[in-house]
Coordinates of C-alpha atoms in Angstrom, one line a residue:
M1 CA 133.0 105.4 41.8
K2 CA 134.2 102.6 44.1
F3 CA 134.1 105.0 47.0
L4 CA 130.5 106.0 46.2
R5 CA 129.4 102.4 46.0
F6 CA 131.1 101.8 49.4
V7 CA 129.3 104.7 51.0
G8 CA 126.0 103.7 49.4
S9 CA 126.4 100.1 50.6
L10 CA 127.4 101.4 54.1
L11 CA 124.4 103.7 54.3
C12 CA 122.1 100.9 53.2
T13 CA 123.6 98.6 55.7
L14 CA 123.2 101.1 58.5
L15 CA 119.6 101.9 57.4
L16 CA 118.8 98.2 57.3
F17 CA 120.4 97.7 60.8
Y18 CA 118.3 100.6 62.1
L19 CA 115.1 99.3 60.6
L20 CA 115.6 95.8 61.9
N21 CA 116.3 97.0 65.4
T22 CA 113.5 99.5 65.6
R23 CA 109.8 98.8 65.9
L24 CA 108.2 99.8 62.6
A25 CA 105.7 101.9 64.6
D26 CA 108.7 104.0 65.9
V27 CA 110.1 104.7 62.4
P28 CA 109.2 108.4 61.6
L29 CA 109.0 107.8 57.8
L30 CA 106.6 104.9 58.3
G31 CA 104.3 106.8 60.6
G32 CA 101.7 107.2 57.8
L33 CA 101.5 103.5 57.2
K34 CA 98.7 102.7 59.6
A35 CA 99.0 98.9 59.2
L36 CA 102.7 99.1 60.2
S37 CA 102.4 101.5 63.1
E38 CA 99.9 99.9 65.5
D39 CA 102.6 98.2 67.6
K40 CA 101.8 94.8 66.1
I41 CA 105.2 94.1 64.8
P42 CA 108.3 94.0 67.1
A43 CA 111.8 95.0 66.0
L44 CA 112.5 92.2 63.6
G45 CA 116.2 92.3 64.0
R46 CA 116.1 91.8 67.7
F47 CA 113.2 89.3 67.4
L48 CA 115.0 87.2 64.8
N49 CA 118.5 87.4 66.3
P50 CA 119.7 83.8 66.7
F51 CA 121.5 84.6 69.9
G52 CA 119.0 86.7 71.8
G53 CA 115.7 86.6 69.8
F54 CA 113.0 84.0 69.7
W55 CA 115.5 81.4 68.7
A56 CA 116.9 81.5 72.3
N57 CA 113.5 80.3 73.5
A58 CA 113.6 77.3 71.1
E59 CA 115.8 75.1 73.3
P60 CA 114.0 73.3 76.2
K61 CA 114.9 74.6 79.6
N62 CA 112.8 72.3 81.7
P63 CA 114.1 72.1 85.3
V64 CA 114.6 68.4 86.2
G65 CA 116.1 66.9 89.3
N66 CA 117.4 68.6 92.5
W67 CA 118.6 72.2 92.7
K68 CA 120.4 73.5 95.8
A69 CA 119.7 77.2 95.8
T70 CA 122.7 79.5 96.6
L71 CA 121.0 82.8 96.0
P72 CA 122.6 85.6 98.1
A73 CA 119.3 86.8 99.4
L74 CA 118.6 83.5 101.2
Q75 CA 119.1 83.5 104.9
D76 CA 119.9 79.7 105.1
K77 CA 119.8 76.6 102.9
A78 CA 117.0 75.9 100.4
E79 CA 116.5 73.1 97.9
V80 CA 114.1 72.6 95.0
M81 CA 113.3 69.2 93.5
F82 CA 111.4 69.0 90.2
D83 CA 109.7 65.6 89.8
E84 CA 108.9 63.9 86.5
R85 CA 105.8 66.1 86.0
L86 CA 107.9 69.2 86.6
V87 CA 106.1 69.8 89.9
P88 CA 108.5 71.8 92.2
H89 CA 109.0 70.6 95.8
I90 CA 110.5 73.4 97.8
F91 CA 112.4 72.7 101.0
A92 CA 113.7 75.6 103.2
S93 CA 115.2 76.0 106.6
N94 CA 112.8 78.9 107.5
E95 CA 109.5 80.3 106.2
R96 CA 111.0 83.5 104.9
D97 CA 113.3 81.5 102.6
L98 CA 110.4 79.2 101.7
Y99 CA 108.2 82.0 100.3
F100 CA 111.2 83.6 98.7
M101 CA 111.9 80.4 96.8
Q102 CA 108.2 80.0 96.0
G103 CA 108.3 83.4 94.3
F104 CA 111.6 82.6 92.6
V105 CA 110.4 79.3 91.2
M106 CA 107.0 80.6 90.2
A107 CA 108.6 83.4 88.3
K108 CA 111.0 80.9 86.7
M109 CA 108.1 78.8 85.4
R110 CA 105.3 81.4 84.8
L111 CA 106.8 85.0 84.8
W112 CA 104.9 86.3 81.8
Q113 CA 101.6 84.8 82.9
M114 CA 102.0 86.3 86.4
E115 CA 102.8 89.8 85.0
F116 CA 100.2 89.7 82.3
I117 CA 97.4 88.9 84.8
T118 CA 98.4 92.1 86.7
F119 CA 98.3 94.1 83.5
A120 CA 94.8 92.8 82.7
A121 CA 93.6 93.4 86.2
A122 CA 95.0 96.9 86.5
G123 CA 93.9 98.1 83.1
R124 CA 97.3 98.3 81.5
L125 CA 97.0 96.1 78.4
S126 CA 97.5 99.1 76.1
E127 CA 100.8 99.8 77.7
V128 CA 102.3 96.5 76.4
M129 CA 100.0 95.7 73.4
G130 CA 99.3 99.2 72.0
D131 CA 95.8 100.4 71.0
R132 CA 94.5 97.3 69.2
K133 CA 91.2 95.5 68.7
L134 CA 90.5 92.5 70.8
S135 CA 87.0 91.4 69.7
G136 CA 83.8 93.1 68.7
E137 CA 83.8 96.6 70.1
M138 CA 86.4 95.7 72.7
T139 CA 89.8 97.3 72.2
T140 CA 92.7 97.3 74.6
V141 CA 92.0 100.9 75.5
A142 CA 88.3 100.1 76.1
Y143 CA 89.2 97.2 78.2
D144 CA 91.7 99.3 80.2
R145 CA 89.1 102.0 80.8
M146 CA 86.6 99.3 81.8
Q147 CA 89.0 97.9 84.5
R148 CA 89.9 101.3 85.8
R149 CA 86.2 102.3 86.1
M150 CA 85.3 99.0 87.8
G151 CA 87.7 100.1 90.5
M152 CA 90.2 97.2 90.2
R153 CA 93.2 99.3 91.1
Y154 CA 91.3 101.0 93.9
A155 CA 90.3 97.6 95.3
A156 CA 93.9 96.2 95.1
E157 CA 95.2 99.3 96.8
N158 CA 92.8 98.8 99.7
S159 CA 93.7 95.2 100.1
W160 CA 97.5 95.8 99.9
K161 CA 97.1 98.3 102.7
E162 CA 95.2 95.7 104.7
I163 CA 97.8 93.0 104.0
Q164 CA 100.5 95.3 105.4
K165 CA 98.7 95.8 108.7
D166 CA 99.4 92.2 109.7
S167 CA 103.1 91.4 110.2
I168 CA 102.8 87.8 109.1
S169 CA 101.0 88.5 105.8
K170 CA 103.3 91.4 105.1
N171 CA 106.4 89.3 105.6
V172 CA 105.0 86.5 103.5
V173 CA 104.2 88.8 100.6
N174 CA 107.5 90.7 100.9
A175 CA 109.5 87.4 100.9
F176 CA 107.5 86.2 97.8
T177 CA 108.0 89.5 96.1
A178 CA 111.8 89.4 96.8
G179 CA 112.0 85.9 95.3
V180 CA 110.2 87.0 92.1
N181 CA 112.5 90.0 91.7
A182 CA 115.6 87.9 92.4
Y183 CA 114.6 85.9 89.3
I184 CA 113.8 88.9 87.2
D185 CA 117.1 90.6 88.2
Q186 CA 119.2 87.7 86.9
L187 CA 117.6 87.7 83.4
S188 CA 119.2 89.3 80.4
P189 CA 117.1 90.2 77.3
K190 CA 117.9 86.9 75.6
D191 CA 116.5 85.0 78.6
Y192 CA 113.1 86.8 78.5
P193 CA 110.1 84.5 77.9
L194 CA 108.9 84.5 74.3
E195 CA 105.9 86.7 74.9
Y196 CA 108.1 89.6 76.1
K197 CA 110.0 89.4 72.8
I198 CA 106.7 89.3 70.7
F199 CA 105.3 92.4 72.5
D200 CA 108.8 94.0 72.7
Y201 CA 108.9 95.0 76.3
A202 CA 110.8 94.0 79.4
P203 CA 109.5 92.5 82.7
E204 CA 109.1 95.1 85.5
A205 CA 109.7 94.6 89.2
W206 CA 107.1 92.6 91.2
S207 CA 105.4 94.2 94.2
G208 CA 103.0 93.3 96.9
F209 CA 100.4 95.5 95.1
K210 CA 100.7 93.2 92.1
T211 CA 99.9 90.2 94.3
A212 CA 96.8 92.1 95.6
L213 CA 95.9 92.7 91.9
V214 CA 95.9 89.0 91.2
L215 CA 93.7 88.3 94.2
K216 CA 91.2 91.0 93.0
Y217 CA 91.3 89.6 89.5
M218 CA 90.1 86.2 90.9
A219 CA 87.4 88.1 92.7
Q220 CA 86.4 89.7 89.4
D221 CA 86.4 86.4 87.6
L222 CA 84.4 84.6 90.3
A223 CA 82.2 87.2 92.0
L224 CA 81.4 90.0 89.5
K225 CA 78.7 88.3 87.5
T226 CA 75.7 90.4 87.7
D227 CA 72.4 90.6 85.8
D228 CA 70.8 93.5 87.6
I229 CA 70.6 95.7 84.5
P230 CA 69.0 93.2 82.0
M231 CA 66.7 92.0 84.8
T232 CA 65.5 95.6 85.3
A233 CA 64.9 96.0 81.6
M234 CA 62.7 92.9 81.6
L235 CA 60.9 94.2 84.7
E236 CA 60.0 97.3 82.9
K237 CA 58.7 95.4 79.9
F238 CA 56.9 92.5 81.6
G239 CA 55.9 93.7 85.1
A240 CA 56.6 92.4 88.6
N241 CA 54.0 89.6 88.5
T242 CA 55.5 88.0 85.4
M243 CA 59.1 88.5 86.6
N244 CA 58.3 86.9 90.0
E245 CA 56.8 83.9 88.2
L246 CA 59.6 83.5 85.7
F247 CA 62.4 84.3 88.1
P248 CA 61.4 83.3 91.6
H249 CA 63.5 83.4 94.8
G250 CA 64.8 79.9 95.1
S251 CA 63.5 76.7 93.6
R252 CA 61.7 73.6 95.0
Y253 CA 64.1 71.4 93.0
Q254 CA 67.2 72.6 95.0
R255 CA 69.5 70.3 96.9
P256 CA 71.2 72.9 99.1
I257 CA 74.8 72.6 100.1
I258 CA 73.9 72.7 103.8
P259 CA 71.5 69.7 104.2
E260 CA 67.9 70.5 104.5
G261 CA 66.7 70.4 108.1
T262 CA 70.1 71.6 109.5
K263 CA 69.4 73.8 112.5
F264 CA 71.0 77.3 112.5
D265 CA 71.8 77.7 116.2
F266 CA 72.5 81.4 116.6
K267 CA 70.7 84.6 117.6
K268 CA 70.1 86.4 114.3
V269 CA 70.7 90.1 113.8
A270 CA 67.9 92.3 112.6
V271 CA 67.2 91.9 108.9
P272 CA 66.3 95.1 106.9
K273 CA 62.7 95.5 106.0
V274 CA 61.7 95.6 102.4
P275 CA 61.1 99.3 101.5
K276 CA 57.6 100.4 100.7
D277 CA 58.6 101.9 97.4
I278 CA 60.1 98.7 96.0
S279 CA 57.8 98.8 93.0
A280 CA 59.3 102.1 91.9
L281 CA 62.8 100.8 91.2
P282 CA 64.7 102.9 88.6
T283 CA 64.8 101.4 85.1
P284 CA 67.2 101.9 82.3
P285 CA 66.3 103.9 79.2
R286 CA 64.8 102.1 76.3
E287 CA 67.1 101.4 73.4
K288 CA 66.5 102.8 70.0
R289 CA 64.5 100.6 67.7
G290 CA 66.8 98.5 65.6
D291 CA 69.7 98.6 68.0
R292 CA 70.6 94.9 68.5
R293 CA 72.9 95.7 71.5
T294 CA 70.3 96.2 74.1
S295 CA 70.9 95.5 77.7
Q296 CA 69.2 92.1 77.1
N297 CA 71.3 91.4 74.0
L298 CA 74.9 92.0 75.1
P299 CA 78.1 92.2 73.1
E300 CA 79.8 88.8 72.7
E301 CA 82.9 90.0 74.4
Q302 CA 81.0 91.2 77.4
E303 CA 79.3 87.8 77.8
K304 CA 82.7 86.2 77.8
S305 CA 84.0 88.7 80.4
W306 CA 81.2 87.9 82.8
G307 CA 81.9 84.2 82.7
H308 CA 80.6 81.2 80.7
E309 CA 77.7 79.2 81.9
N310 CA 79.7 76.0 81.8
N311 CA 82.3 77.3 84.3
G312 CA 81.8 75.9 87.7
S313 CA 83.2 73.9 90.5
N314 CA 82.5 70.8 92.6
N315 CA 83.8 69.5 95.9
W316 CA 82.9 66.9 98.5
A317 CA 84.2 65.1 101.5
I318 CA 83.1 61.8 103.0
T319 CA 83.5 60.5 106.6
G320 CA 85.7 57.5 107.5
A321 CA 82.5 55.4 107.7
K322 CA 82.2 55.6 103.9
S323 CA 85.9 55.2 103.2
A324 CA 88.0 52.0 102.7
T325 CA 90.6 53.5 105.0
N326 CA 88.2 54.5 107.8
L327 CA 89.4 58.0 107.4
P328 CA 87.8 60.9 105.5
M329 CA 88.5 61.6 101.9
L330 CA 88.1 65.0 100.1
A331 CA 87.9 65.9 96.5
S332 CA 88.0 69.4 95.0
D333 CA 87.3 70.1 91.4
P334 CA 87.3 73.8 90.3
H335 CA 86.6 73.5 86.6
L336 CA 87.2 77.1 85.7
S337 CA 87.6 78.3 82.1
L338 CA 90.4 76.5 80.3
R339 CA 93.5 78.6 80.0
L340 CA 97.0 77.8 78.7
P341 CA 98.9 77.9 81.0
S342 CA 96.4 77.1 83.8
I343 CA 95.8 79.7 86.5
W344 CA 96.9 77.0 89.0
I345 CA 100.5 76.0 89.6
E346 CA 101.1 72.7 91.5
M347 CA 103.8 72.6 94.2
Q348 CA 104.9 71.4 97.6
L349 CA 106.2 73.8 100.4
V350 CA 108.2 72.4 103.3
A351 CA 109.8 74.3 106.2
P352 CA 110.0 73.6 109.9
G353 CA 106.4 73.1 111.2
L354 CA 105.0 73.2 107.6
N355 CA 104.6 70.5 105.0
V356 CA 101.8 71.4 102.5
Y357 CA 101.0 70.2 99.0
G358 CA 98.5 71.5 96.4
V359 CA 98.0 74.3 93.9
S360 CA 98.6 78.0 94.2
V361 CA 97.0 80.8 92.2
V362 CA 99.8 82.1 89.9
G363 CA 101.2 85.3 91.4
T364 CA 100.3 84.6 95.0
P365 CA 102.1 82.9 97.8
C366 CA 101.0 79.9 99.9
I367 CA 98.9 76.9 98.7
T368 CA 95.3 77.8 97.7
I369 CA 93.8 74.3 97.5
G370 CA 95.6 71.3 99.1
F371 CA 96.5 69.3 102.1
N372 CA 99.1 69.1 104.8
Q373 CA 99.8 66.2 107.2
E374 CA 96.6 66.6 109.2
I375 CA 93.9 68.4 107.1
A376 CA 92.7 68.9 103.5
W377 CA 90.6 71.7 102.1
G378 CA 89.1 72.8 98.8
V379 CA 86.9 75.6 97.5
T380 CA 84.1 76.2 95.1
N381 CA 82.4 79.4 94.1
V382 CA 79.4 80.6 96.2
D383 CA 78.2 83.3 93.7
A384 CA 76.3 85.2 96.4
D385 CA 75.0 88.6 95.4
V386 CA 77.8 90.9 96.6
Q387 CA 77.6 93.5 93.8
D388 CA 74.8 96.0 93.2
W389 CA 74.1 98.9 90.8
Y390 CA 72.7 102.2 92.0
K391 CA 71.2 104.7 89.6
I392 CA 72.6 108.1 90.5
K393 CA 70.9 111.5 90.1
F394 CA 73.4 114.3 89.6
Q395 CA 72.7 117.9 90.4
D396 CA 73.9 119.2 87.1
A397 CA 76.3 118.4 84.2
S398 CA 79.4 119.1 86.4
K399 CA 78.5 116.0 88.4
K400 CA 80.1 117.4 91.5
M401 CA 77.0 116.7 93.6
Y402 CA 74.6 113.7 93.7
F403 CA 71.3 113.2 95.5
H404 CA 71.1 110.9 98.5
N405 CA 68.9 110.8 101.6
K406 CA 67.1 114.1 100.7
E407 CA 70.3 116.1 100.3
W408 CA 73.0 116.8 97.8
K409 CA 76.3 115.2 98.5
P410 CA 79.7 115.7 96.9
T411 CA 81.2 113.2 94.5
T412 CA 84.9 112.5 94.7
V413 CA 87.2 112.1 91.6
R414 CA 89.9 109.5 91.3
Q415 CA 92.3 110.3 88.4
E416 CA 94.1 107.4 86.6
I417 CA 96.5 107.6 83.6
I418 CA 96.2 105.0 80.9
K419 CA 99.5 104.7 79.0
I420 CA 99.5 103.5 75.4
K421 CA 102.5 101.8 73.9
N422 CA 102.9 104.6 71.2
G423 CA 103.7 107.1 74.0
T424 CA 100.3 108.7 74.3
E425 CA 98.3 108.8 77.5
I426 CA 94.6 109.0 78.4
T427 CA 93.5 110.6 81.6
E428 CA 90.5 108.8 83.2
N429 CA 88.6 110.8 85.8
I430 CA 86.5 108.3 87.7
L431 CA 83.6 109.6 89.8
F432 CA 82.9 108.0 93.1
T433 CA 79.7 108.2 95.3
H434 CA 79.5 106.5 98.7
H435 CA 78.3 103.4 96.9
G436 CA 81.4 103.2 94.7
P437 CA 82.7 104.1 91.2
V438 CA 80.4 105.4 88.5
V439 CA 81.4 102.9 85.9
A440 CA 79.8 104.3 82.8
E441 CA 78.6 107.8 82.2
A442 CA 75.8 108.7 79.8
K443 CA 78.2 110.2 77.2
D444 CA 80.2 107.0 77.0
S445 CA 77.9 104.6 75.0
V446 CA 80.6 102.0 74.2
L447 CA 81.7 101.6 77.8
A448 CA 78.0 101.6 78.8
R449 CA 77.3 98.7 76.5
L450 CA 80.4 96.8 77.5
H451 CA 79.4 97.1 81.1
R452 CA 75.7 96.4 80.9
T453 CA 75.2 99.9 82.2
P454 CA 73.2 102.1 79.8
I455 CA 72.6 104.4 82.7
E456 CA 74.8 106.4 85.1
A457 CA 75.2 104.0 88.0
S458 CA 77.5 103.4 90.9
L459 CA 78.8 100.0 91.6
R460 CA 78.8 98.7 95.2
W461 CA 81.1 95.6 95.2
I462 CA 82.4 93.8 98.2
A463 CA 85.8 93.4 96.6
H464 CA 86.3 97.2 96.9
D465 CA 86.5 96.8 100.7
A466 CA 89.8 96.3 102.3
S467 CA 90.6 92.6 102.9
N468 CA 93.5 90.2 103.6
D469 CA 92.1 87.1 101.9
M470 CA 95.6 85.7 101.5
M471 CA 95.9 85.2 105.2
T472 CA 93.2 82.6 105.1
F473 CA 95.3 80.4 103.0
Y474 CA 98.4 80.9 105.1
K475 CA 96.4 79.8 108.1
L476 CA 94.9 76.8 106.3
N477 CA 98.4 75.8 105.2
H478 CA 99.3 75.6 108.9
A479 CA 96.0 74.3 110.2
R480 CA 95.9 71.1 112.3
N481 CA 92.3 70.5 113.0
Y482 CA 88.7 71.7 112.7
D483 CA 89.1 74.7 115.1
D484 CA 92.1 75.9 113.1
Y485 CA 90.1 75.7 109.9
R486 CA 87.3 77.8 111.4
K487 CA 89.8 80.4 112.5
A488 CA 91.4 80.5 109.1
I489 CA 88.3 81.2 107.1
A490 CA 86.9 83.8 109.6
T491 CA 88.5 86.8 107.9
F492 CA 87.9 85.7 104.3
V493 CA 86.0 88.4 102.3
S494 CA 86.0 87.9 98.6
P495 CA 85.3 86.0 96.3
A496 CA 83.0 84.0 98.6
Q497 CA 83.9 80.3 98.5
N498 CA 82.4 77.1 99.8
F499 CA 85.4 76.0 102.0
I500 CA 85.2 72.2 102.4
F501 CA 87.3 70.5 105.0
A502 CA 88.5 67.1 106.2
D503 CA 91.1 66.0 108.8
V504 CA 92.8 62.9 110.2
H505 CA 90.6 63.3 113.4
N506 CA 87.6 62.1 111.3
D507 CA 85.9 65.5 111.0
I508 CA 84.4 66.9 107.8
A509 CA 82.7 70.2 107.3
I510 CA 81.7 72.8 104.7
T511 CA 81.1 76.6 105.0
P512 CA 79.7 78.8 102.3
N513 CA 82.0 81.7 103.4
G514 CA 82.8 85.3 102.7
K515 CA 81.6 88.7 103.7
F516 CA 77.9 88.9 102.8
P517 CA 75.9 92.1 102.8
L518 CA 72.9 92.2 105.2
K519 CA 70.0 92.7 102.7
W520 CA 66.3 92.8 102.5
R521 CA 64.9 89.9 100.5
G522 CA 65.4 90.5 96.8
Q523 CA 67.7 93.5 97.3
G524 CA 69.9 93.8 94.2
K525 CA 67.8 91.7 91.9
Y526 CA 67.2 94.9 90.0
I527 CA 68.9 98.3 89.8
L528 CA 68.7 100.1 93.1
D529 CA 67.8 103.7 93.8
G530 CA 71.0 105.6 94.7
A531 CA 69.0 108.4 96.3
N532 CA 67.1 106.1 98.8
P533 CA 69.1 105.2 102.0
E534 CA 66.8 102.2 102.5
H535 CA 68.5 100.8 99.3
D536 CA 72.0 101.0 100.8
W537 CA 73.6 98.0 102.3
Q538 CA 72.7 97.9 106.0
G539 CA 75.7 96.1 107.4
Y540 CA 76.9 92.5 107.0
I541 CA 75.9 89.0 108.1
P542 CA 78.1 88.0 111.1
Q543 CA 80.8 85.7 109.8
N544 CA 80.0 83.1 112.5
Q545 CA 76.5 83.0 111.2
N546 CA 77.5 82.1 107.6
P547 CA 75.9 78.7 106.6
H548 CA 77.9 75.8 108.0
V549 CA 77.7 72.1 108.8
K550 CA 80.1 69.7 110.5
N551 CA 79.8 65.9 110.4
P552 CA 76.3 65.7 109.1
P553 CA 74.4 62.4 109.7
R554 CA 74.4 61.5 106.0
G555 CA 78.2 61.0 106.2
Y556 CA 79.3 63.6 103.6
V557 CA 79.4 67.2 102.6
S558 CA 79.3 68.5 99.0
S559 CA 78.8 71.6 96.8
A560 CA 78.4 72.4 93.1
N561 CA 77.6 76.1 93.1
Q562 CA 73.9 75.4 94.0
F563 CA 71.8 77.2 96.6
P564 CA 73.8 77.2 99.9
V565 CA 70.8 76.8 102.2
D566 CA 67.1 76.1 102.4
S567 CA 64.4 78.6 103.3
T568 CA 65.0 78.2 107.1
Y569 CA 68.2 80.2 106.9
P570 CA 67.3 83.7 108.1
Y571 CA 69.4 85.8 105.7
Y572 CA 69.1 86.7 102.0
L573 CA 72.2 85.6 99.9
H574 CA 70.8 85.7 96.3
W575 CA 67.7 85.0 94.4
R576 CA 69.3 82.5 92.1
F577 CA 72.3 80.1 92.1
V578 CA 73.4 77.3 89.7
R579 CA 70.6 74.8 88.9
Y580 CA 70.3 71.8 91.1
D581 CA 71.2 68.8 88.9
R582 CA 75.0 68.8 89.2
G583 CA 74.8 68.8 93.0
A584 CA 71.9 66.3 93.0
R585 CA 74.0 63.8 91.0
I586 CA 77.0 64.2 93.3
N587 CA 74.7 63.6 96.4
E588 CA 73.0 60.6 94.6
K589 CA 76.4 58.9 94.2
L590 CA 77.7 59.8 97.7
D591 CA 74.5 58.5 99.3
S592 CA 75.3 55.0 98.0
M593 CA 79.0 55.1 98.3
K594 CA 80.7 52.6 100.6
Q595 CA 84.3 51.5 101.1
A596 CA 85.4 54.4 98.9
T597 CA 88.9 54.6 97.4
V598 CA 90.8 57.2 95.4
D599 CA 89.3 55.7 92.3
S600 CA 85.8 56.2 93.7
M601 CA 86.6 59.9 93.9
R602 CA 88.1 60.0 90.4
F603 CA 85.2 58.2 88.8
L604 CA 82.8 60.6 90.4
Q605 CA 84.7 63.6 89.1
N606 CA 84.5 62.1 85.6
D607 CA 80.8 61.2 85.9
A608 CA 78.9 62.4 82.9
F609 CA 75.3 61.3 83.8
G610 CA 72.6 63.9 83.3
V611 CA 70.0 64.2 86.0
M612 CA 68.0 66.9 84.1
P613 CA 67.4 64.8 80.9
R614 CA 66.5 61.7 83.1
E615 CA 63.8 63.8 84.8
V616 CA 62.5 65.7 81.7
L617 CA 63.1 63.7 78.5
P618 CA 60.6 60.8 79.2
T619 CA 57.8 63.3 79.6
L620 CA 58.8 65.2 76.5
L621 CA 58.9 62.0 74.4
R622 CA 55.5 60.9 75.8
Y623 CA 53.9 64.0 74.4
L624 CA 55.8 64.0 71.1
Q625 CA 53.8 62.9 68.0
A626 CA 56.3 60.4 66.8
S627 CA 54.1 59.3 63.9
A628 CA 54.4 62.7 62.3
L629 CA 58.2 62.5 62.2
S630 CA 60.2 61.6 59.2
G631 CA 63.8 61.7 57.9
N632 CA 66.4 63.2 60.3
A633 CA 63.7 64.0 62.9
Q634 CA 62.7 60.4 63.1
K635 CA 66.3 59.3 63.4
A636 CA 66.8 61.8 66.2
H637 CA 63.7 60.5 67.9
E638 CA 65.0 57.0 67.8
E639 CA 68.4 58.1 69.2
L640 CA 66.8 60.0 72.1
K641 CA 64.7 56.9 73.0
K642 CA 67.9 54.9 73.3
W643 CA 69.9 57.6 75.1
R644 CA 70.9 56.6 78.7
Y645 CA 71.5 60.3 79.7
E646 CA 75.3 60.1 79.5
Y647 CA 76.9 63.4 78.2
K648 CA 79.4 61.5 76.0

């Protein structure tokens, strides 16, 4: 009897040990319990283990003070100092070791964030999270399919190939990659960041392709906000005259980034003519009556994925004539969506011939926004129209041929495999035309709704083109003057940014910069005809003809995502940009600014005055019949009369 009790206790102990060290989703006997088999619960034994589970992450491991790196992969000496705010200051004897240490330190501080961004960009969330619901109709699998069909991996592959063509950018990314992997290689499972233990997976090796994915993720976040489909639906319903009245090209209230009256001193290239059949643009099919999720009433998760209206960015620079130091001052304020941790990581990089301070995008080398001993620079989003949808006509259900320029042309197929944590795989066959990927097909209603594409349409997006955008920041890090700044931004493609500049030589400048398609006026405002070659992009605006101003007479340059130029600029960039009031308020303050200090810049960044209510509210109140108000309405009226237009 004692023996049987012993055997029974031993078997129970072994079973308990097995269950605690195995994800419930992987236990065969529990496979029928759906709630326990969706990869939501990690192996509890490993997770609760006081020596290697989440308890190991409870102790603070904040790096403080100086650290002399003795890693075997270093070619020479390197040192990292963490200040009281935990900002790393990296000192190296050569640039290879500098970027190696940047990768090592960035991984030490943000490894899971770095990797998770690449999983999100590449459409690999299901691989680590399993097939689970995110919000609304959006699941991890739907999100992964969406990213694959948007061509995110395709875009990153093109850019990684381009990065490798330049020996400098290739060496920088390879050194950064080696640093990240040196940190990963020294980790044991107990050292993994908490998120790895929650999702029960291990970090994988970094690569240059992953850095390219991060760069494309930024392009998606900043330059893939499109309203072609809902605009086309409204065009069908209300007609061209109403649409032109409600949604005009430009606005008389704009305060453009490049001051009005600036002369554009270049010989312009030929601009495509507006096609004669512009009134016959293709329209999406009408939604069934009662379907709330029309192309004008989008799923909440899709609205979030295309960006929030309160996201934005400001920057400005003043000349020495407005500064207390008689030298220029520059402020850069990219107020992107709040994330924890931030997409930025602050650091200083020092090597022979280089001393630069600022913030980097997590997962990429160099400093993205910052200053060195002679120049400073910042960026805000341009939001030019660099993505268009083309309605495609297929020959038959096989979709092997599509109609363009009066002939049938072959589609190509790109096959991608979506792995799911439970071990299953989904094969995604993505069709491509010469415009780009066919994002949603007619049979795929969920993906169509999530992508604002209730039709079969190809996406033409500038980010799909090969580019080496990282090289711009490498050159800016090393720049010494205005000419270096201009050379640095010359090869930047996407996402288009307003590159602002100031230097110790008393020069300031701003350039709405990127690779802009050469379009006829209004091209891409609505869905385009994929069969008509006149609707194709007809080339690109020469980079040296991008809008630009240096040392304007007013003594400052600024941007707040508003219209880059006035109507004298010969090329079409977009029919709409962010409304004028944020930029107008910045200019209003800079016009009167004298003897400016750092506090002057800080106060302006925190300015909460509303230009729009100042210009609109008095008129509204004048026409309001206040005598007819009572109760809360009357109280609200009294408060509005006393309001001094501060958003506080």
